[in-house]
XYZ file of C-alpha atoms in Angstrom:
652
model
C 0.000 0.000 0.000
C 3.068 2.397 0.682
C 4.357 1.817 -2.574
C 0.972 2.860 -4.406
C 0.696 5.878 -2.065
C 4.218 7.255 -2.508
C 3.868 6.870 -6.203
C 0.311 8.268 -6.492
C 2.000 11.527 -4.798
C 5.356 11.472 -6.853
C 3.021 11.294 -9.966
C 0.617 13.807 -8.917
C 3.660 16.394 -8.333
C 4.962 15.844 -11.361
C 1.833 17.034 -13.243
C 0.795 19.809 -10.817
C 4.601 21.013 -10.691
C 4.300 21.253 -14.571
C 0.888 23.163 -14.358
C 2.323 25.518 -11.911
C 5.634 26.101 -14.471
C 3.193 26.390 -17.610
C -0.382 27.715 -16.442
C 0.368 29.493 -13.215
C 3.632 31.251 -12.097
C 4.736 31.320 -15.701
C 2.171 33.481 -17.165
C 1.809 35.269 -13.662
C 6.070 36.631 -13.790
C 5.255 37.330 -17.462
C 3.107 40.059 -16.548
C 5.429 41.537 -14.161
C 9.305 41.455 -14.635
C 10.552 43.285 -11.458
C 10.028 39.749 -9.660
C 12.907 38.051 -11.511
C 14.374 37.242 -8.316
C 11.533 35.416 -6.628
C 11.464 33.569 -10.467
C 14.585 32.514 -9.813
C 14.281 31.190 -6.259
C 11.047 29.550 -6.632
C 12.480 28.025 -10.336
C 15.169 26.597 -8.172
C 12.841 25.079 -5.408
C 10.061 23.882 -8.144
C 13.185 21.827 -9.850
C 14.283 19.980 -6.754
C 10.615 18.991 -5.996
C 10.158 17.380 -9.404
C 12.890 16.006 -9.723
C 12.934 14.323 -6.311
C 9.235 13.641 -7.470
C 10.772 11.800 -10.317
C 13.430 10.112 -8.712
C 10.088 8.620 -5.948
C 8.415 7.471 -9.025
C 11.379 5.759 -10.411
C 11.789 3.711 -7.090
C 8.109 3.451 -6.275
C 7.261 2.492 -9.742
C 9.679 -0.603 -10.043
C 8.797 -1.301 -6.619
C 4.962 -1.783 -7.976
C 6.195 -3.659 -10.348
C 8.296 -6.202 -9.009
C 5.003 -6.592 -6.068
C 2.504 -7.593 -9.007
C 5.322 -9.632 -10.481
C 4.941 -11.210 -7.010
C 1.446 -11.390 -7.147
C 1.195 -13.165 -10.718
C 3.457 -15.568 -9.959
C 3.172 -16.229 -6.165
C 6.749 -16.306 -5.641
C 8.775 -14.175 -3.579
C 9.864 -10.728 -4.660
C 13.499 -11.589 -4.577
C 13.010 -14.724 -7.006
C 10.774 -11.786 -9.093
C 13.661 -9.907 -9.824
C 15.978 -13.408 -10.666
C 13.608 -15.293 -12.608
C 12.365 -13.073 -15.391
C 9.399 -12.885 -14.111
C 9.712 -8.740 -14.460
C 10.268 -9.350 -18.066
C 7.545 -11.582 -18.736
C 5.152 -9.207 -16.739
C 6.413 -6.156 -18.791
C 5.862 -7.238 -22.332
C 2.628 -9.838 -21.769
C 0.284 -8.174 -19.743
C -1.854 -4.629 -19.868
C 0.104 -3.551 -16.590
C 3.552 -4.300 -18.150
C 2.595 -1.744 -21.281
C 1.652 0.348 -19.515
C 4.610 0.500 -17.775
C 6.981 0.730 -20.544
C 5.107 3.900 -21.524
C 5.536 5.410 -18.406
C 9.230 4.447 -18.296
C 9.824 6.002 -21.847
C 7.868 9.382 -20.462
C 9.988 9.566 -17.293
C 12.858 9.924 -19.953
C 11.032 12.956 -21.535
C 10.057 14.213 -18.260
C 14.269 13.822 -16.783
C 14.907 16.059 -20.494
C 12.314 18.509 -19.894
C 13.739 18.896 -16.162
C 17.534 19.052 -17.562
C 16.654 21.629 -19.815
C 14.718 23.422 -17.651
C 16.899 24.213 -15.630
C 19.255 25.556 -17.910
C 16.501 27.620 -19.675
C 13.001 28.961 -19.124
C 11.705 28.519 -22.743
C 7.629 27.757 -22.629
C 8.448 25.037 -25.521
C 10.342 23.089 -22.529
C 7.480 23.955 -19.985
C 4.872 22.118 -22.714
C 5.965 19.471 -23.210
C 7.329 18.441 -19.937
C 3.882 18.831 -18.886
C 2.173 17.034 -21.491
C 4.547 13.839 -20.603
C 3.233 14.232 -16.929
C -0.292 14.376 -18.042
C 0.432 10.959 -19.903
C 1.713 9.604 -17.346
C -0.673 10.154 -14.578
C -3.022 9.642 -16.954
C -1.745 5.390 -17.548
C -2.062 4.999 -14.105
C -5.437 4.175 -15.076
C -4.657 1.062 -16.634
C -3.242 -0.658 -13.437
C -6.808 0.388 -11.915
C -9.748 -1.040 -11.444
C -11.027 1.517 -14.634
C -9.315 -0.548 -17.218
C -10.767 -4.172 -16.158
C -14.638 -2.880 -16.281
C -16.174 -4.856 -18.645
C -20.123 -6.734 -19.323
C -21.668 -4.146 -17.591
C -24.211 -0.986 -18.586
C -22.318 1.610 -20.024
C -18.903 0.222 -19.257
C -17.178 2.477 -21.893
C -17.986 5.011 -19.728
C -15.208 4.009 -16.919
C -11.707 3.614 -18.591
C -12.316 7.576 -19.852
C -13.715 8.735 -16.148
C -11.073 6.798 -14.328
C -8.191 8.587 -16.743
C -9.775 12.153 -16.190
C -10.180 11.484 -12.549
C -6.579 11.089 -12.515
C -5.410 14.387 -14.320
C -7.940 16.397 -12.632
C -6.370 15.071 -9.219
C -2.334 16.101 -10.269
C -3.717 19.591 -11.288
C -5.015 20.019 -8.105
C -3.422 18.356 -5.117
C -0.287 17.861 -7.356
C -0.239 22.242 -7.723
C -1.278 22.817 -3.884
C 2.388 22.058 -2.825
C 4.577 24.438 -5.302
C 1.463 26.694 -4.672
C 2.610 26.806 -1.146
C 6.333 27.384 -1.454
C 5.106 30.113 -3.524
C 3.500 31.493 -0.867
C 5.697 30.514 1.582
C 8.317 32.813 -0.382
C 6.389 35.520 -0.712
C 5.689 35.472 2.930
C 8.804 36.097 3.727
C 10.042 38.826 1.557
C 6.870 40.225 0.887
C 7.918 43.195 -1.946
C 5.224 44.455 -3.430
C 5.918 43.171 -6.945
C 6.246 40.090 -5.421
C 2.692 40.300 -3.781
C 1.732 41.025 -6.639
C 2.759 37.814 -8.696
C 1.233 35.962 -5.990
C -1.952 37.084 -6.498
C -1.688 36.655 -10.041
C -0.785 33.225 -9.389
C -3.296 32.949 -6.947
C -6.130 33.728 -9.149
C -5.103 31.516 -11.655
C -4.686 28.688 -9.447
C -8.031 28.923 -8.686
C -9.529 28.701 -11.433
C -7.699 25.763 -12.678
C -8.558 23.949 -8.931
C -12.520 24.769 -9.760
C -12.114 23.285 -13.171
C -10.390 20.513 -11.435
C -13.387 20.146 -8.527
C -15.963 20.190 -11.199
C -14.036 17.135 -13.185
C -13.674 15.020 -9.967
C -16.907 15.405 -8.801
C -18.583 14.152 -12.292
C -15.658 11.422 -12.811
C -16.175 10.905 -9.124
C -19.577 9.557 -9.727
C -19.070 7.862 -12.729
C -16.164 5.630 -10.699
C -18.432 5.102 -7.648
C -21.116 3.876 -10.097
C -19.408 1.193 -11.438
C -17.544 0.038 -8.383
C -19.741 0.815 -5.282
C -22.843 1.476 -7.427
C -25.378 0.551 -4.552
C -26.248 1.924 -0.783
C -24.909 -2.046 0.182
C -21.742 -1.924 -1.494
C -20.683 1.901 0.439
C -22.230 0.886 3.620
C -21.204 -2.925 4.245
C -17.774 -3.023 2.505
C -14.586 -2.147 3.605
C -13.875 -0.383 0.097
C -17.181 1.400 0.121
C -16.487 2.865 3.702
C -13.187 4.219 2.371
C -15.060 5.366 -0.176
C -16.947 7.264 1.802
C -14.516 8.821 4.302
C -12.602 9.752 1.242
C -15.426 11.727 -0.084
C -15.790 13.466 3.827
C -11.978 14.516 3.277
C -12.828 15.980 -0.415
C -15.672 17.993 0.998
C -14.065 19.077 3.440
C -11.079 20.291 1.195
C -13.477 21.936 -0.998
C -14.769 23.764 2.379
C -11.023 25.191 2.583
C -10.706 25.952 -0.845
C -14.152 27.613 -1.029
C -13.133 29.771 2.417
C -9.634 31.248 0.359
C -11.850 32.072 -2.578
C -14.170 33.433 -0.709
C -12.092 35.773 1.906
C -8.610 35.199 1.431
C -8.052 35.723 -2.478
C -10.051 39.047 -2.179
C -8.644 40.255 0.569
C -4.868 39.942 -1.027
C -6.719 41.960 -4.032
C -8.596 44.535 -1.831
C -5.240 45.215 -0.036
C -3.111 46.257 -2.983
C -2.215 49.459 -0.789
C -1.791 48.141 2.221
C 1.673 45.815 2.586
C 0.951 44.752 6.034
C -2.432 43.477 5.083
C -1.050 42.088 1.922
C 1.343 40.025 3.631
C -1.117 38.708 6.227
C -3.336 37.437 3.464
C -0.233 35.670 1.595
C 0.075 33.867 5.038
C -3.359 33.251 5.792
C -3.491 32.125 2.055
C -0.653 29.899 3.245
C -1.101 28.227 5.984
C -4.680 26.919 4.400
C -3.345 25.776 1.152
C -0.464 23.565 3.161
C -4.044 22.476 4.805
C -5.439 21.200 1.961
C -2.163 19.441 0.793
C -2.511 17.632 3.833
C -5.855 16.730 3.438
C -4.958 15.858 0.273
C -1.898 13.417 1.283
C -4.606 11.365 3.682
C -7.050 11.029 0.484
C -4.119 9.504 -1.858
C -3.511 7.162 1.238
C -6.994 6.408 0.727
C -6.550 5.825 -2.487
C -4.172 3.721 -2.314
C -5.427 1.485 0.407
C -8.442 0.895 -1.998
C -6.435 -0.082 -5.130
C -5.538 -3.358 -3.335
C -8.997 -4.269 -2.202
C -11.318 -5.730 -4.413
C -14.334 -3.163 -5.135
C -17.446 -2.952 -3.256
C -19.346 -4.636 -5.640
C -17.369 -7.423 -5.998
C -17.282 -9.059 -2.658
C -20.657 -9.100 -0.192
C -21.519 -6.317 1.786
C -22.099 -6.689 5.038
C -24.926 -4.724 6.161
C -24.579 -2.762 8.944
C -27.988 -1.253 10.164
C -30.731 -3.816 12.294
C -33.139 -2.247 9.289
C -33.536 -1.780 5.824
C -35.987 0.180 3.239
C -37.611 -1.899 0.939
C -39.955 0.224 -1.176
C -41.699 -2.493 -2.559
C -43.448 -2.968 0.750
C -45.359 0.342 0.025
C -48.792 0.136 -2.013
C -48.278 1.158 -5.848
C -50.386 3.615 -5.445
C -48.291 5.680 -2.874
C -45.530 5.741 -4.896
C -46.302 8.905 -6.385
C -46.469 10.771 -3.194
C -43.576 9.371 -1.848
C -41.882 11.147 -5.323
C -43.247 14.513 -4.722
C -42.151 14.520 -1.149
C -38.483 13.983 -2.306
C -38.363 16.317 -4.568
C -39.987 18.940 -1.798
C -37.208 17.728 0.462
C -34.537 18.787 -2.373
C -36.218 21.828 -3.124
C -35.929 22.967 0.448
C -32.190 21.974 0.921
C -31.587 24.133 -2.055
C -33.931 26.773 -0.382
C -31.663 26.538 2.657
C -28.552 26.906 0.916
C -29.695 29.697 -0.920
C -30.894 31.469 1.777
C -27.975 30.828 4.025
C -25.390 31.764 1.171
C -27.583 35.407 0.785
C -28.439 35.536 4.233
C -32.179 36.129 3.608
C -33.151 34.702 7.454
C -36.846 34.695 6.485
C -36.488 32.405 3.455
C -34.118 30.366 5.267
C -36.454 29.902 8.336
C -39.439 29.541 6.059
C -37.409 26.652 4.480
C -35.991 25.086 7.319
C -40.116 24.499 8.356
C -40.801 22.944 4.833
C -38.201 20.805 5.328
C -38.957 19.601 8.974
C -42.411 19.220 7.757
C -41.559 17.415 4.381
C -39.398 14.891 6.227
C -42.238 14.229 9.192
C -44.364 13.543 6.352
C -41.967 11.185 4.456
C -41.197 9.193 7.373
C -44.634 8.793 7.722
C -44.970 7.377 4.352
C -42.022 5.535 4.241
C -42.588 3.465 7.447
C -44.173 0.512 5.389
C -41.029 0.200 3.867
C -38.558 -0.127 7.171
C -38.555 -3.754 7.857
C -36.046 -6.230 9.755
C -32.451 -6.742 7.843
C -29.610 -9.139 8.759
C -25.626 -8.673 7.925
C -26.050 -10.815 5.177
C -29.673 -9.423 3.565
C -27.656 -8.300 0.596
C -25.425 -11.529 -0.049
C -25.616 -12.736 -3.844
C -25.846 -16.468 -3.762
C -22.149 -17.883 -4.443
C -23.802 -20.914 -5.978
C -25.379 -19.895 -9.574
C -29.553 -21.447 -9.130
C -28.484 -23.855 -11.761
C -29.656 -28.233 -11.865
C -26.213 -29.671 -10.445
C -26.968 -26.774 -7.616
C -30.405 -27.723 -7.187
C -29.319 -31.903 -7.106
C -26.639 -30.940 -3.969
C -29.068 -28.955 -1.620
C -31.614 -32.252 -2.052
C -30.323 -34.530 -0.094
C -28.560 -31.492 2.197
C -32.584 -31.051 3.127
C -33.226 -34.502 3.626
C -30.974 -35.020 6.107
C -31.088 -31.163 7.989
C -34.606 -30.052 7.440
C -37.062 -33.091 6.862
C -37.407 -33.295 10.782
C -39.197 -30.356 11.455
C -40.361 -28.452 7.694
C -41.299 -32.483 6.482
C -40.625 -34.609 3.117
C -42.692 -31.925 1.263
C -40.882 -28.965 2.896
C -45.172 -27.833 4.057
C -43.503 -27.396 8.232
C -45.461 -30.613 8.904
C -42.092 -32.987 9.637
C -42.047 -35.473 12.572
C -41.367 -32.529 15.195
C -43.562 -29.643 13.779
C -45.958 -30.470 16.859
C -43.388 -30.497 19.652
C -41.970 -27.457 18.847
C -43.363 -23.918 20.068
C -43.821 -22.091 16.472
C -45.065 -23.999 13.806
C -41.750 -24.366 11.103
C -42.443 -21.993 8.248
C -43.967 -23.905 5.029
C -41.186 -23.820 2.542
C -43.722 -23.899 -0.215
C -45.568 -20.503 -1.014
C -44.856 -17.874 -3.136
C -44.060 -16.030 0.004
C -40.668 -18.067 -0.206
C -40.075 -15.452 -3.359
C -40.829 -12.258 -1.353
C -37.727 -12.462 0.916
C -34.206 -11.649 -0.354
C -32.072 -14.322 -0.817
C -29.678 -12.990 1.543
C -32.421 -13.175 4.477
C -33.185 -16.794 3.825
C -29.665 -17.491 4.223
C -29.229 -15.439 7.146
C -31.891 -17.981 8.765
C -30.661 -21.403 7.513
C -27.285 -20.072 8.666
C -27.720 -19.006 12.380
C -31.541 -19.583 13.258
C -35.001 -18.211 13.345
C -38.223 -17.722 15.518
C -35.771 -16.844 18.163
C -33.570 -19.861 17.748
C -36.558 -21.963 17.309
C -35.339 -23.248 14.098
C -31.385 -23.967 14.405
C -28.648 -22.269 12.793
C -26.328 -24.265 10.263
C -23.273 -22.578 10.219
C -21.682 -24.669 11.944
C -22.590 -28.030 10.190
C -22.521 -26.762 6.535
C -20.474 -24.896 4.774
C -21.421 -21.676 2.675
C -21.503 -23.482 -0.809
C -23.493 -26.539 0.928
C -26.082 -23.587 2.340
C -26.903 -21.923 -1.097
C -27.324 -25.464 -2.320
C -29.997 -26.171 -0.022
C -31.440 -22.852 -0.798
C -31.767 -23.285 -4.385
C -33.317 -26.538 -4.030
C -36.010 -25.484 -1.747
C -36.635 -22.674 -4.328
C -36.721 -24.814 -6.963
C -39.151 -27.065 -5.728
C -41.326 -24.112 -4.419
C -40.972 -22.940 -8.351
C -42.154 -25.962 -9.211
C -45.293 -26.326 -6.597
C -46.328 -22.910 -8.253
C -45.866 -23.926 -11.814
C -48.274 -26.692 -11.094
C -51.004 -24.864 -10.870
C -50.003 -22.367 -14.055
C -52.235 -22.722 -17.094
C -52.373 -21.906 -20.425
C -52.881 -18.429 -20.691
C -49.736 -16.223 -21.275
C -48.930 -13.399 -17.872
C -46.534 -11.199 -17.731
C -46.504 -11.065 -14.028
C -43.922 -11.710 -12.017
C -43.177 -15.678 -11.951
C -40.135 -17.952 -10.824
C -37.503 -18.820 -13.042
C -36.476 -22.721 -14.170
C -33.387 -23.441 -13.071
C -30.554 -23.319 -15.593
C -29.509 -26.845 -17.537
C -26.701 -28.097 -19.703
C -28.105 -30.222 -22.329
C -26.692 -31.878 -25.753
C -28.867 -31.494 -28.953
C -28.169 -32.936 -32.281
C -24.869 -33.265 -31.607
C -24.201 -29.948 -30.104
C -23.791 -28.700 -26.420
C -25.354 -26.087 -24.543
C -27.596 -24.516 -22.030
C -30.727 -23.176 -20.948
C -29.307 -19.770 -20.205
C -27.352 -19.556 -23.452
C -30.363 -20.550 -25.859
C -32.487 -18.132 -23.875
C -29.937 -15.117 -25.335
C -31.577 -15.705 -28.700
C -35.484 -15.936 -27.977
C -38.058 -18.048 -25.504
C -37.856 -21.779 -25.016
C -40.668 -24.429 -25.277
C -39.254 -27.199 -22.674
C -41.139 -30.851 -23.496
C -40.685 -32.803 -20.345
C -42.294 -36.598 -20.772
C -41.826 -39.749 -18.272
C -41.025 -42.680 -19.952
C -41.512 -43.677 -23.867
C -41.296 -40.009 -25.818
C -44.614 -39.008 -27.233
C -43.407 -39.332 -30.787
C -46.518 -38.015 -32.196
C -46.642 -34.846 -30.616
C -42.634 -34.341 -31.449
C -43.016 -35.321 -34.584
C -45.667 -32.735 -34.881
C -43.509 -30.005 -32.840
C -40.156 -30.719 -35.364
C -42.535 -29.827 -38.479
C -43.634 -26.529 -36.963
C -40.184 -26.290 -35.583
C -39.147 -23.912 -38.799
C -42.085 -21.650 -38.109
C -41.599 -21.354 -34.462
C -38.022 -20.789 -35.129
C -38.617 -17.700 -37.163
C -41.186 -16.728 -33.869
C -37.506 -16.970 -31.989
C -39.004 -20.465 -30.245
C -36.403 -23.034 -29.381
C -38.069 -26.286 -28.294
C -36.084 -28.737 -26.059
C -37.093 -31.818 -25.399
C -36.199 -33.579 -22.447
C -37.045 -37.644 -20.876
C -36.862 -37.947 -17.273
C -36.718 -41.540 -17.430
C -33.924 -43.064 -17.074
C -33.389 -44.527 -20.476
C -34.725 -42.519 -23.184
C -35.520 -44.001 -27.111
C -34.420 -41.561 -30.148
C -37.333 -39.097 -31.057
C -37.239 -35.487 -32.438
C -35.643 -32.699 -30.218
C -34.649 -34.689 -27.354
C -32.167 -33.625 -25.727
C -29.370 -35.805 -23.415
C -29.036 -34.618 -19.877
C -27.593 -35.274 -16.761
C -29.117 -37.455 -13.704
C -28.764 -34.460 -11.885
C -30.944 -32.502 -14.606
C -33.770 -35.049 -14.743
C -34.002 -34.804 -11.151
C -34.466 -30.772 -11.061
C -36.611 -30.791 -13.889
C -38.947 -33.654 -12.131
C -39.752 -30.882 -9.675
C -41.183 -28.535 -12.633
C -43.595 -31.776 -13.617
C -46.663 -33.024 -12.364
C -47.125 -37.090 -12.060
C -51.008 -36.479 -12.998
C -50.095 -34.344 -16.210
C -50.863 -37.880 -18.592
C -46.941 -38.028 -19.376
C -46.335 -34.631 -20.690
C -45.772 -31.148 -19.613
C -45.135 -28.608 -21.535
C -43.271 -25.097 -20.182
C -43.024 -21.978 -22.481
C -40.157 -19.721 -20.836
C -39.777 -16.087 -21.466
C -36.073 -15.057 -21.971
C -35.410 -14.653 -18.255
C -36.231 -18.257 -17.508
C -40.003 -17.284 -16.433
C -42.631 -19.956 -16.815
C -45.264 -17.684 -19.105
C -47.880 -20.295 -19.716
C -47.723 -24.319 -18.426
C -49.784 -27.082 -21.121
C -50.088 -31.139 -20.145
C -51.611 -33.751 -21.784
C -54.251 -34.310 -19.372
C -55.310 -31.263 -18.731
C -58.904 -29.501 -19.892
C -57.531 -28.216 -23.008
C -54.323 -30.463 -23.356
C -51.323 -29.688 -25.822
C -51.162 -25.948 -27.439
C -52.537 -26.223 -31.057
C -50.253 -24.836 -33.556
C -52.032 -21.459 -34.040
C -51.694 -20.901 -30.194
C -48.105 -22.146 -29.839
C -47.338 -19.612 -32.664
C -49.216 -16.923 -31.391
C -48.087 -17.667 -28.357
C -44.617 -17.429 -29.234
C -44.511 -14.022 -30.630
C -46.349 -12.800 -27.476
C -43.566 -14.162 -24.926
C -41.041 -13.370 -26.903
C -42.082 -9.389 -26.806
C -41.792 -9.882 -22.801
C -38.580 -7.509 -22.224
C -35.325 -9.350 -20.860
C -34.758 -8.274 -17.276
C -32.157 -5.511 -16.692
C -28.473 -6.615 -16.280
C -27.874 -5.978 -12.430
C -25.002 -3.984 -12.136
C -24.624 -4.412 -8.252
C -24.354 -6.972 -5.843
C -22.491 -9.997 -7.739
C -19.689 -11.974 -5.827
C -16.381 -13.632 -6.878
């Protein structure tokens, strides 16, 4: 972590000791000439701070280096340096470009430096600071910017990630030669001299507010892709860095905005005064060496959080005894609940308005609506504050998939039968003994809970430790399998009593498969990318007719995007027209989805998210879909919109 922070700052110098050359003292001694002697000393102190800046880079740099050399190959750094690992790292990975670019700029940037200080021609200024934009700027590809990929709008975060970066060495990287400006100044405190300082001064502003505006907006874009939910900031280590990180910017911005605000006008309001001139240059002073410090704990920040894994990719562990679920609040509420936020905005803005202009009446008037706008929200929102366990928001490490399902079976015969029963309905052997009934493991109310609750409760108890925890007897992996079999067979309860007409309510999903058809492998999940799926589940002896009749149409449903996949759950399974070969494990989940009174054929139509949209067997009042229906059918499932990717809460 010491490495990435010392480099962080050695690169961030370099580029805000080139902006200060180029964009802020350069133009500022242009404008007046009798300060050649403050030049000259502050020239001299600006070279030894970049090029001991460049000389910490150097080090710091290889020192990275070698440590993810380390990293890739797990052996020690000292074998790194003797094995070639360095050189395999260098030229075959993203990281090891990158770095060869950045060694080839610190060459350009150790010219620029040579020749600056023999001469102070702009041309040198340039491009020395273009070569320290560059290479702050491929810091972002040993970030997490450059490995964001497969989700919404991922182009977005290589670009942020590299802005974010510049924006941050034109800042914090300025704020120290900004000082020994100032620091200088101080000191001697001429009046042409005062004068270049507040030249410098004002310039240096407005280069820091272009710099505030970038980081906020690149700011959000980052936190988006890699803390992008209340869970991830809240119950991850990264995310609460995240956080106290963005306390540390405000409150730099709080500095920044008080030396705008009083400082920077009094040092132009004084221009007669020299006493008050130099008190300003000092006030000015001590607050910018503030804000570098500030700034120093943030890039520790920083680099603390490059080596931990973002907050979206591990489980958060949430904090709070409660959480707000809005989809315990009636539809119809909804609406309010919108206005009252955006009341609630309006009077924050109201207050900050007022308090800026100091118009006590508004501000008191909106201080009220606010008081009253949050009583009222509360109010509303109480529905929605229900119970919440460290693990609510867990993502299941065990994708809800057949082998998945055919582990957690037996894991509930043997841990659950006793009390919830065979058929999971809480009527097992001990359901009477006990004080609370055991839940019944087969409504739809299974599907109301998050995932990360019902694991919460197989894990360490419920019904105040009525029901035992498991945490102790089964592992993690072992506890998500159990899961996803009781949801599968809940699934399949529900689809039982599905019919024929297509909904586009909210149903359960079929668990995914792997299956081989005519020759060629694949799965559920993958044929669902390209359209709905008509699954043909039989006992014993396939129902050649009705395949027969289903491969004919097959060319027509294809062009409706229908895939049909045919599948025996016997255990040996004649030749007949789309059937596909599956696992043991697969016949056994897909059992659960069929009923042993359907006359030896069900029939699921799936939507592209795996939904059951409408359920056909061969015994029931209107049997097998027609051909007309199937078709029609087809085209109107298909239409059903493919559920958003979720860009938060997935686990590695």
């Amino acid at each position: 972590m010491a490495t990435r922070v010392l480099h962080y700052a050695a690169t961030a110098l370099l580029e805000g000791t080139f902006i200060f050359w180029v964009l802020v003292s350069g133009p500022a001694f242009r404008r007046i000439a009798a300060a050649q002697g403050l030049q000259t000393r502050l020239d001299r102190r600006l070279l030894t701070l970049a090029w001991s800046s460049l000389l910490l880079a150097v080090v710091t740099g290889g020192a990275w280096l070698v440590i993810v050399g380390s990293q890739m190959s797990g052996m020690p750094l000292a074998g790194v340096v003797q094995s070639g690992v360095v050189k395999i790292v260098l030229t075959q990975t993203r990281f090891g470009v990158a770095w060869l670019i950045r060694a080839a700029l610190l060459v350009v940037l150790a010219g620029c430096l040579a020749l600056q200080s023999r001469t102070r021609r702009q041309v040198t200024g340039w491009i020395g600071l273009l070569a320290a934009a560059a290479f702050i700027a491929t810091l972002a590809w040993a970030g997490h910017g450059a490995a964001t990929e497969q989700v919404p709008f991922d182009a977005l975060h290589l670009p942020a990630d590299i802005l974010h970066l510049l924006a941050t060495g034109a800042w914090l990287g300025a704020l120290l030669p900004l000082a020994i400006m100032l620091s200088a100044v101080g000191r001697e405190g001429s009046p042409d001299e005062v004068a270049v300082a507040q030249a410098a001064t004002l310039r240096f502003s407005t280069i820091a507010l272009a710099s505030v505006g970038t980081l906020l907006v690149t700011g959000i874009v980052n936190a988006w892709f890699l803390s992008g939910s209340i869970p991830a900031l809240l119950g991850t280590q990264y995310g609460q860095l995240l956080l106290v990180k963005v306390l540390l910017f405000a409150t730099m911005i709080a500095v920044a905005s008080r030396n705008r605000r009083r400082f920077i006008p009094a040092l132009t309001a004084a221009a007669s005064d020299a006493a008050v001139r130099l008190r300003a240059v000092r006030q000015l002073k001590s607050n910018v060496s503030i804000e570098a410090s500030i700034g120093i704990l943030v890039l520790a920040i920083v680099g603390t959080m490059g080596i931990l894994p973002p907050g979206l990719h591990t489980e958060p562990r949430w904090p709070l005894p409660f959480q707000v679920d809005l989809s315990e609040i009636a539809t119809r509420v909804q609406p309010v609940l919108d206005g009252i936020a955006i009341a609630i905005v309006l009077c924050l803005v109201a207050v900050a308005f007022a308090a800026q202009k100091r118009r006590h009446r508004v501000l008191a008037a909106s201080v009220v609506g606010l008081v009253v706008f949050s009583g009222i929200g509360l109010v509303v929102i109480r529905p929605a504050i229900v119970r919440a366990y460290p693990t609510t928001y867990f993502a299941s490490t065990q994708p809800y998939s057949a082998p998945s399902v055919a582990r957690g079976a037996p894991l509930f015969s043997a841990n659950c039968v006793v009390c919830h029963g065979a058929g999971g309905r809480g009527d097992g052997p001990m359901a009477a003994k006990l004080p609370v009934r055991p839940a019944d493991l087969t409504g739809p109310h299974l599907f109301a809970h998050k995932i990360g609750d019902i694991f919460w409760w197989v894990s360490y108890g419920s019904d105040n430790r009525v029901m035992p925890g498991f945490a102790n007897t089964l592992t993690p992996d072992q506890r998500w399998d159990l899961i996803n079999f009781v949801l599968a067979r809940t699934a399949g309860l529900l689809m039982a009593k599905a019919g024929s007409q297509i909904t586009s309510t909210a149903a359960p999903p079929l668990p995914d498969f792997a299956y081989e058809q005519n020759g060629a492998q694949n799965t559920l999940s993958q044929t669902l990318k390209s359209g709905p799926v008509l699954i043909v589940l039989f006992a014993a002896q396939p129902p050649r007719a009705r395949l027969q009749q289903l491969a004919s149409l097959q060319p027509r449903l294809a062009s409706a995007g229908l895939h049909i996949v045919a599948v025996g759950l016997g255990p040996r399974v004649s030749s007949a027209p789309l059937i596909a070969t599956v696992s043991d494990d697969v016949r056994a989940t897909l059992a659960l989805f069929r009923s042993g009174t359907d006359g030896g054929e069900t029939e699921l139509m799936l939507d592209r998210n795996a939904s059951v949209r409408a359920r056909w067997t061969a015994s029931g009042s209107g049997g097998l879909a027609d051909d007309p229906t199937l078709l029609a059918d087809a085209v109107r499932v298909a239409s059903i919109p493919v559920a958003a990717a979720n860009h938060a809460g997935h686990a590695h």
